[in-house]
Amino acid sequence: MSPILQRLGAKMAWFACVCVVLLASCATLPPPGEEARSTALDPTAMTRLARTLASDLEQHPGKSGLLLLDSGLDAFIARALAADLAERTLDLQYYLVHDGLTTRVLLARILAAADRGVRVRLLIDDLYTAGKDANIAVLDGHPNIEIRVFNPFAARSWQLGRMFAFLTDGDRLNHRMHNKMFVADNQLAVVGGRNLGDEYYWASGGTNFADMDLLAVGPVVPNVSASFDEYWNSPWAYRIRRLFTGHTDGGSLDRLRKQLAQELQAAAESEYAQRLRQADLVRYLGKGELPMVWADARVVYDKPRKVATKGQQPDPTVHIGPLVRPVVDAARTDLVIVSPYFIPGDAGVEYLKGLRARGVRVRVLTNSLASNDVAAVHVGYARYREALLRAGVELHEMRPALVGRNNAPDSKLMVGSSSASLHTKAFVVDGVQVFVGSMNLDPRSAYLNTELGILVDSAELARQLLAVVGQQLLPRNSFQVKLAGPEGGRQHLVWIGEERGQPVELTAEPKASWWRRTSTRLMGWFVPESML
């Protein structure tokens, strides 16, 4: 073939690919609201979990039992335990599900629960499902498992097609479901910041997340389930079988079951399994009791119709922000904020400045540039550092590796990894009010993503959470950012921390390469803050 014909053929192939992508991005969704409605199990149903919890609930009338899960190992065990104990229902809601050891083990336990008759409902956001419909459809083919995706893309297979879809349907697709929960028999719930993936449970060989969940029992759990039902039965939740146009044969589920059983057996002998056997939660379960904190707790969450809202004005009937803000408004002495993505905006800076004027100490722990998994977010945060510091806000940025005594890896914060990233979303007010959930303090959480969390009135739970944060605030685990230079004169940022037991003061973003610092600075010219 002549070079001219070869070039012409290449151009035609390229044009054909572009046409396919554009056609995929212009695909349409099936009509909404055609899914069968279902609701959570009646919380008074006499399941094994209900019988086990009955005595403790009687001793703490009206209170919810809460266990702080700051360890990735404990967080994994809690979810595996919930799957194993469920007799009637399992309800799971997640922003993303990554393949890996921990996800496969949990899927094996969830599939085993479905095999013994447990009804499983899994609701996942659709942002990270491109090309995964066939695998999801196999699980959905189980008679006791139903899987729905939230706010789906019409383009199903190609990530490139989804990118083009943002150009034509960006107002809708930019809204995502960020909620996270795992509920067994409407009796036990795990709610917090963790998705499903090895990095959330300290099983990754790369970066692991320092994160936080609450294991909850008691009256707060039916409220968690009620929020799930709202999303599950909303017009934005589509069953995967209505979106997947491919084919799965009758043996696909059996093959998956056998594969997961083999991987579960192999996982039992893994190094990760050995770490799990040494986890705190295993020790508590061995003693037959959990150190629950019994307190008043309530669920706060965005309504699913938030994905159809526009504008920047929070609606108290839809948004989580107006439900949380009164708790912070009431601060008198101390506010501690932990948010991996912290972009306060001008209004947020003024708000925190007002708290400082009232004498409230404000401390913020967020990611450093080196530990942040989304560099663009750091751009939005960095714009406000100087203003926050001038207002008297104390800023701490987590290092990309957490260490314990004698400069050794801190097994309480980082396991099996050479690096760490903050992923906790929590705050404590006056040492008595606690929030743990999925909500970052940034424009995306406020106006675009849907979020979920639990507010707790408990000095003891606050003490426990602050103890964890206190470790993370140590100079060996985070840098405190300060202003240096004469007051009223030209000042600059410095990062104060500790290296090998000795204090250090740095004048540039610590632990970040020249290229990462430069590229992030350039990114700030192009990334609109409203998208972060």
XYZ file of N, CA, C and O in Angstrom, residues 144-254:
444
model
N -30.574 -12.775 45.036
C -30.673 -12.002 46.279
C -29.825 -10.734 46.264
O -29.680 -10.084 47.300
N -29.232 -10.398 45.118
C -28.391 -9.200 45.024
C -28.959 -8.253 43.971
O -29.277 -8.685 42.860
N -29.101 -7.009 44.342
C -29.493 -5.991 43.379
C -28.489 -4.846 43.462
O -28.181 -4.361 44.555
N -27.996 -4.405 42.304
C -27.005 -3.342 42.248
C -27.546 -2.199 41.397
O -28.011 -2.415 40.275
N -27.492 -1.004 41.963
C -27.906 0.185 41.245
C -26.745 1.175 41.210
O -25.931 1.217 42.139
N -26.698 1.969 40.146
C -25.694 3.027 40.031
C -26.407 4.366 40.086
O -27.535 4.512 39.598
N -25.735 5.317 40.708
C -26.357 6.621 40.965
C -25.902 7.654 39.950
O -24.720 7.769 39.648
N -26.862 8.408 39.443
C -26.623 9.484 38.478
C -25.732 8.988 37.336
O -24.642 9.503 37.101
N -26.218 8.004 36.573
C -25.347 7.309 35.622
C -25.049 8.086 34.348
O -25.771 9.003 33.950
N -23.969 7.686 33.723
C -23.612 8.137 32.380
C -24.369 7.279 31.367
O -24.544 6.072 31.576
N -24.783 7.888 30.279
C -25.365 7.102 29.195
C -24.269 6.317 28.478
O -24.476 5.183 28.046
N -23.059 6.923 28.352
C -21.910 6.224 27.772
C -21.392 5.229 28.801
O -20.984 5.614 29.890
N -21.375 3.946 28.467
C -21.079 2.918 29.462
C -19.658 2.348 29.372
O -19.097 1.963 30.392
N -19.097 2.254 28.174
C -17.866 1.474 28.036
C -16.598 2.304 28.007
O -15.602 1.948 28.623
N -16.619 3.425 27.310
C -15.389 4.172 27.063
C -15.250 5.331 28.024
O -16.153 6.148 28.150
N -14.108 5.428 28.692
C -13.847 6.584 29.550
C -13.804 7.863 28.718
O -14.250 8.924 29.156
N -13.290 7.751 27.482
C -13.233 8.918 26.614
C -14.637 9.411 26.271
O -14.899 10.611 26.209
N -15.552 8.462 26.051
C -16.936 8.836 25.789
C -17.549 9.570 26.958
O -18.341 10.507 26.781
N -17.177 9.183 28.156
C -17.688 9.867 29.345
C -17.125 11.283 29.447
O -17.816 12.203 29.894
N -15.879 11.428 29.033
C -15.291 12.769 29.062
C -16.040 13.699 28.111
O -16.330 14.844 28.441
N -16.391 13.185 26.938
C -17.170 13.993 26.004
C -18.559 14.282 26.566
O -19.139 15.337 26.300
N -19.125 13.330 27.336
C -20.456 13.524 27.911
C -20.479 14.723 28.853
O -21.511 15.398 28.990
N -19.359 15.003 29.492
C -19.294 16.166 30.376
C -19.509 17.473 29.605
O -19.983 18.458 30.159
N -19.156 17.457 28.315
C -19.329 18.664 27.518
C -20.797 18.943 27.222
O -21.205 20.103 27.089
N -21.600 17.885 27.123
C -23.007 18.053 26.762
C -23.949 17.962 27.950
O -25.078 18.456 27.877
N -23.511 17.310 29.019
C -24.405 17.092 30.168
C -23.658 17.331 31.477
O -23.911 16.668 32.478
N -22.753 18.297 31.457
C -21.875 18.521 32.602
C -22.591 18.960 33.855
O -22.199 18.588 34.964
N -23.654 19.756 33.733
C -24.368 20.232 34.917
C -24.880 19.073 35.756
O -24.865 19.126 36.990
N -25.341 18.007 35.091
C -25.832 16.842 35.825
C -24.688 15.935 36.263
O -24.611 15.531 37.435
N -23.799 15.620 35.352
C -22.770 14.618 35.625
C -21.726 15.095 36.621
O -21.033 14.281 37.233
N -21.582 16.396 36.797
C -20.610 16.907 37.762
C -21.077 16.712 39.202
O -20.288 16.859 40.131
N -22.353 16.388 39.408
C -22.867 16.064 40.737
C -22.651 14.570 40.989
O -23.089 13.741 40.198
N -22.010 14.232 42.093
C -21.732 12.827 42.389
C -22.201 12.452 43.792
O -22.308 13.312 44.671
N -22.464 11.166 43.992
C -22.861 10.632 45.293
C -21.602 10.200 46.049
O -20.923 9.260 45.656
N -21.294 10.882 47.140
C -20.056 10.677 47.878
C -20.299 9.947 49.204
O -19.380 9.738 49.985
N -21.532 9.547 49.472
C -21.912 8.888 50.733
C -21.230 7.532 50.867
O -20.959 6.859 49.875
N -20.990 7.115 52.134
C -20.403 5.805 52.396
C -21.087 5.157 53.601
O -21.118 5.742 54.687
N -21.604 3.944 53.412
C -22.209 3.219 54.537
C -22.228 1.725 54.250
O -22.189 1.291 53.106
N -22.283 0.956 55.342
C -22.358 -0.514 55.287
C -23.275 -0.915 56.435
O -22.927 -0.735 57.602
N -24.468 -1.419 56.139
C -25.485 -1.662 57.169
C -25.940 -3.112 57.122
O -26.313 -3.625 56.059
N -25.946 -3.781 58.281
C -26.380 -5.171 58.397
C -27.664 -5.258 59.213
O -27.719 -4.782 60.355
N -28.700 -5.839 58.621
C -29.974 -6.112 59.302
C -30.585 -4.879 59.960
O -31.362 -5.005 60.910
N -30.245 -3.691 59.479
C -30.741 -2.435 60.068
C -30.461 -2.381 61.567
O -31.182 -1.722 62.329
N -29.383 -3.043 61.990
C -28.995 -3.089 63.403
C -27.587 -2.569 63.634
O -27.290 -2.033 64.702
N -26.718 -2.734 62.648
C -25.316 -2.337 62.783
C -24.908 -1.584 61.520
O -25.154 -2.064 60.405
N -24.301 -0.409 61.692
C -23.897 0.406 60.546
C -22.454 0.864 60.705
O -21.993 1.118 61.824
N -21.753 0.957 59.590
C -20.429 1.571 59.544
C -20.524 2.764 58.596
O -20.842 2.599 57.418
N -20.274 3.954 59.129
C -20.416 5.204 58.376
C -19.143 6.020 58.557
O -18.595 6.093 59.661
N -18.658 6.644 57.481
C -17.475 7.490 57.631
C -16.888 7.897 56.307
O -17.610 8.182 55.358
N -15.552 7.881 56.235
C -14.866 8.410 55.072
C -14.363 7.365 54.108
O -13.917 7.706 53.014
N -14.422 6.076 54.470
C -13.774 5.047 53.664
C -14.669 4.522 52.541
O -15.828 4.178 52.755
N -14.082 4.403 51.354
C -14.672 3.682 50.240
C -14.258 2.211 50.354
O -13.733 1.779 51.383
N -14.456 1.452 49.280
C -13.979 0.076 49.233
C -12.738 0.022 48.346
O -12.794 0.360 47.163
N -11.612 -0.369 48.913
C -10.343 -0.414 48.196
C -9.214 -0.627 49.184
O -9.301 -0.212 50.354
N -8.135 -1.263 48.755
C -7.037 -1.630 49.656
C -6.452 -0.440 50.395
O -6.058 -0.550 51.566
N -6.363 0.716 49.722
C -5.729 1.876 50.337
C -6.490 2.393 51.552
O -5.914 3.067 52.411
N -7.779 2.059 51.661
C -8.587 2.520 52.800
C -8.452 1.601 54.012
O -8.829 1.972 55.116
N -7.918 0.398 53.783
C -7.847 -0.597 54.860
C -6.418 -1.062 55.131
O -6.197 -2.136 55.661
N -5.456 -0.235 54.738
C -4.043 -0.463 55.028
C -3.524 -1.764 54.424
O -2.720 -2.468 55.012
N -4.005 -2.056 53.213
C -3.557 -3.259 52.521
C -2.790 -2.933 51.248
O -2.366 -3.838 50.532
N -2.606 -1.642 50.955
C -1.923 -1.234 49.732
C -0.416 -1.192 49.949
O 0.064 -0.787 51.008
N 0.310 -1.591 48.924
C 1.763 -1.494 48.995
C 2.267 -0.104 48.693
O 3.443 0.183 48.876
N 1.354 0.783 48.231
C 1.726 2.166 47.951
C 1.214 3.081 49.036
O 1.475 2.885 50.221
N 0.438 4.077 48.644
C -0.107 5.030 49.606
C -1.337 4.463 50.294
O -2.241 3.936 49.640
N -1.385 4.565 51.615
C -2.561 4.200 52.402
C -3.156 5.452 53.023
O -2.456 6.442 53.262
N -4.450 5.398 53.277
C -5.143 6.555 53.817
C -5.277 6.490 55.337
O -5.635 5.448 55.894
N -5.008 7.616 55.995
C -5.394 7.793 57.390
C -6.839 8.280 57.363
O -7.120 9.383 56.903
N -7.753 7.453 57.827
C -9.177 7.725 57.657
C -9.922 7.391 58.945
O -9.321 6.947 59.930
N -11.239 7.586 58.936
C -12.021 7.384 60.146
C -13.459 7.001 59.810
O -14.067 7.571 58.906
N -13.980 6.018 60.540
C -15.390 5.614 60.469
C -15.952 5.526 61.876
O -15.204 5.499 62.872
N -17.274 5.433 61.948
C -17.965 5.092 63.176
C -18.735 3.796 62.966
O -19.484 3.667 61.996
N -18.522 2.824 63.842
C -19.394 1.661 63.918
C -20.521 2.028 64.868
O -20.261 2.461 65.992
N -21.766 1.876 64.425
C -22.900 2.354 65.211
C -23.957 1.269 65.376
O -24.209 0.472 64.463
N -24.566 1.249 66.563
C -25.735 0.418 66.841
C -26.750 1.295 67.573
O -26.419 2.382 68.045
N -27.966 0.819 67.658
C -28.980 1.585 68.381
C -29.821 2.459 67.473
O -29.849 2.282 66.245
N -30.508 3.443 68.043
C -31.499 4.214 67.280
C -30.957 5.010 66.115
O -31.726 5.404 65.234
N -29.665 5.285 66.059
C -29.120 6.025 64.915
C -29.109 5.175 63.642
O -29.176 5.709 62.526
N -29.078 3.842 63.789
C -28.949 2.970 62.622
C -30.170 3.028 61.702
O -30.007 3.151 60.471
N -31.405 2.944 62.211
C -32.542 3.078 61.293
C -32.559 4.394 60.532
O -33.071 4.452 59.404
N -31.994 5.435 61.112
C -31.910 6.709 60.394
C -30.876 6.648 59.269
O -31.053 7.268 58.213
N -29.789 5.923 59.497
C -28.823 5.679 58.420
C -29.514 4.916 57.290
O -29.387 5.258 56.104
N -30.273 3.885 57.647
C -30.981 3.088 56.641
C -32.019 3.915 55.897
O -32.224 3.730 54.683
N -32.687 4.825 56.611
C -33.685 5.679 55.960
C -33.037 6.549 54.888
O -33.621 6.782 53.815
N -31.811 7.027 55.169
C -31.115 7.826 54.147
C -30.777 6.964 52.941
O -30.884 7.408 51.793
N -30.381 5.713 53.196
C -30.098 4.790 52.085
C -31.347 4.588 51.234
O -31.287 4.626 49.994
N -32.483 4.361 51.888
C -33.724 4.126 51.147
C -34.082 5.314 50.257
O -34.599 5.136 49.143
N -33.831 6.522 50.748
C -34.125 7.707 49.933
C -33.325 7.693 48.636
O -33.839 8.029 47.560
N -32.051 7.324 48.735
C -31.208 7.269 47.545
C -31.583 6.084 46.665
O -31.656 6.204 45.436
N -31.800 4.964 47.272
C -32.107 3.737 46.531
C -33.383 3.881 45.705
O -33.446 3.422 44.564
N -34.377 4.530 46.259
C -35.671 4.669 45.597
C -35.809 5.982 44.821
O -36.899 6.303 44.343
N -34.716 6.732 44.701
C -34.776 8.008 44.001
C -34.711 7.783 42.489
O -34.237 6.737 42.014
N -35.156 8.749 41.698
C -35.102 8.597 40.231
C -33.688 8.625 39.662
O -33.509 8.384 38.469
N -32.682 8.895 40.492
C -31.297 8.939 40.007
C -30.573 7.605 40.200
O -29.397 7.487 39.851
N -31.260 6.596 40.752
C -30.657 5.275 40.970
C -31.190 4.293 39.924
O -32.389 4.009 39.886
N -30.301 3.795 39.072
C -30.674 2.898 37.981
C -30.107 1.503 38.239
O -28.908 1.353 38.519
N -30.936 0.507 38.085
C -30.415 -0.845 38.208
C -29.479 -1.115 37.035
O -29.739 -0.743 35.887
N -28.381 -1.785 37.325
C -27.340 -1.985 36.319
C -27.872 -2.739 35.113
O -27.453 -2.490 33.974
N -28.834 -3.629 35.292
C -29.319 -4.429 34.171
C -30.082 -3.582 33.153
O -30.260 -3.993 32.017
N -30.522 -2.389 33.557
C -31.192 -1.500 32.602
C -30.186 -0.674 31.804
O -30.544 -0.031 30.826
N -28.939 -0.672 32.241
C -27.904 0.104 31.562
C -26.953 -0.776 30.763
O -26.388 -0.345 29.755
N -26.756 -1.999 31.224
C -25.786 -2.903 30.594
C -26.427 -3.587 29.395
O -27.438 -4.278 29.516
N -25.848 -3.384 28.224
C -26.410 -3.948 27.001
C -25.694 -5.223 26.576
O -26.032 -5.817 25.558
N -24.703 -5.643 27.334
C -23.960 -6.847 26.985
C -24.657 -8.109 27.458
O -25.840 -8.113 27.799
N -23.875 -9.185 27.529
C -24.441 -10.488 27.869
C -23.539 -11.186 28.880
O -22.310 -11.155 28.759
N -24.143 -11.810 29.880
C -23.425 -12.690 30.808
C -24.086 -14.058 30.753
O -25.310 -14.158 30.816
N -23.275 -15.107 30.614
C -23.861 -16.444 30.511
C -24.238 -16.980 31.878
O -23.848 -16.429 32.922
N -24.974 -18.045 31.897
C -25.499 -18.600 33.142
C -24.436 -19.072 34.115
O -24.698 -19.172 35.311
N -23.227 -19.364 33.606
C -22.180 -19.859 34.494
C -21.290 -18.781 35.066
O -20.383 -19.079 35.862
N -21.529 -17.528 34.687
C -20.640 -16.449 35.128
C -20.620 -16.306 36.643
O -19.563 -16.122 37.252
N -21.784 -16.392 37.266
C -21.857 -16.235 38.712
C -21.167 -17.387 39.423
O -20.464 -17.183 40.425
N -21.322 -18.603 38.925
C -20.645 -19.748 39.534
C -19.133 -19.608 39.424
O -18.401 -19.915 40.369
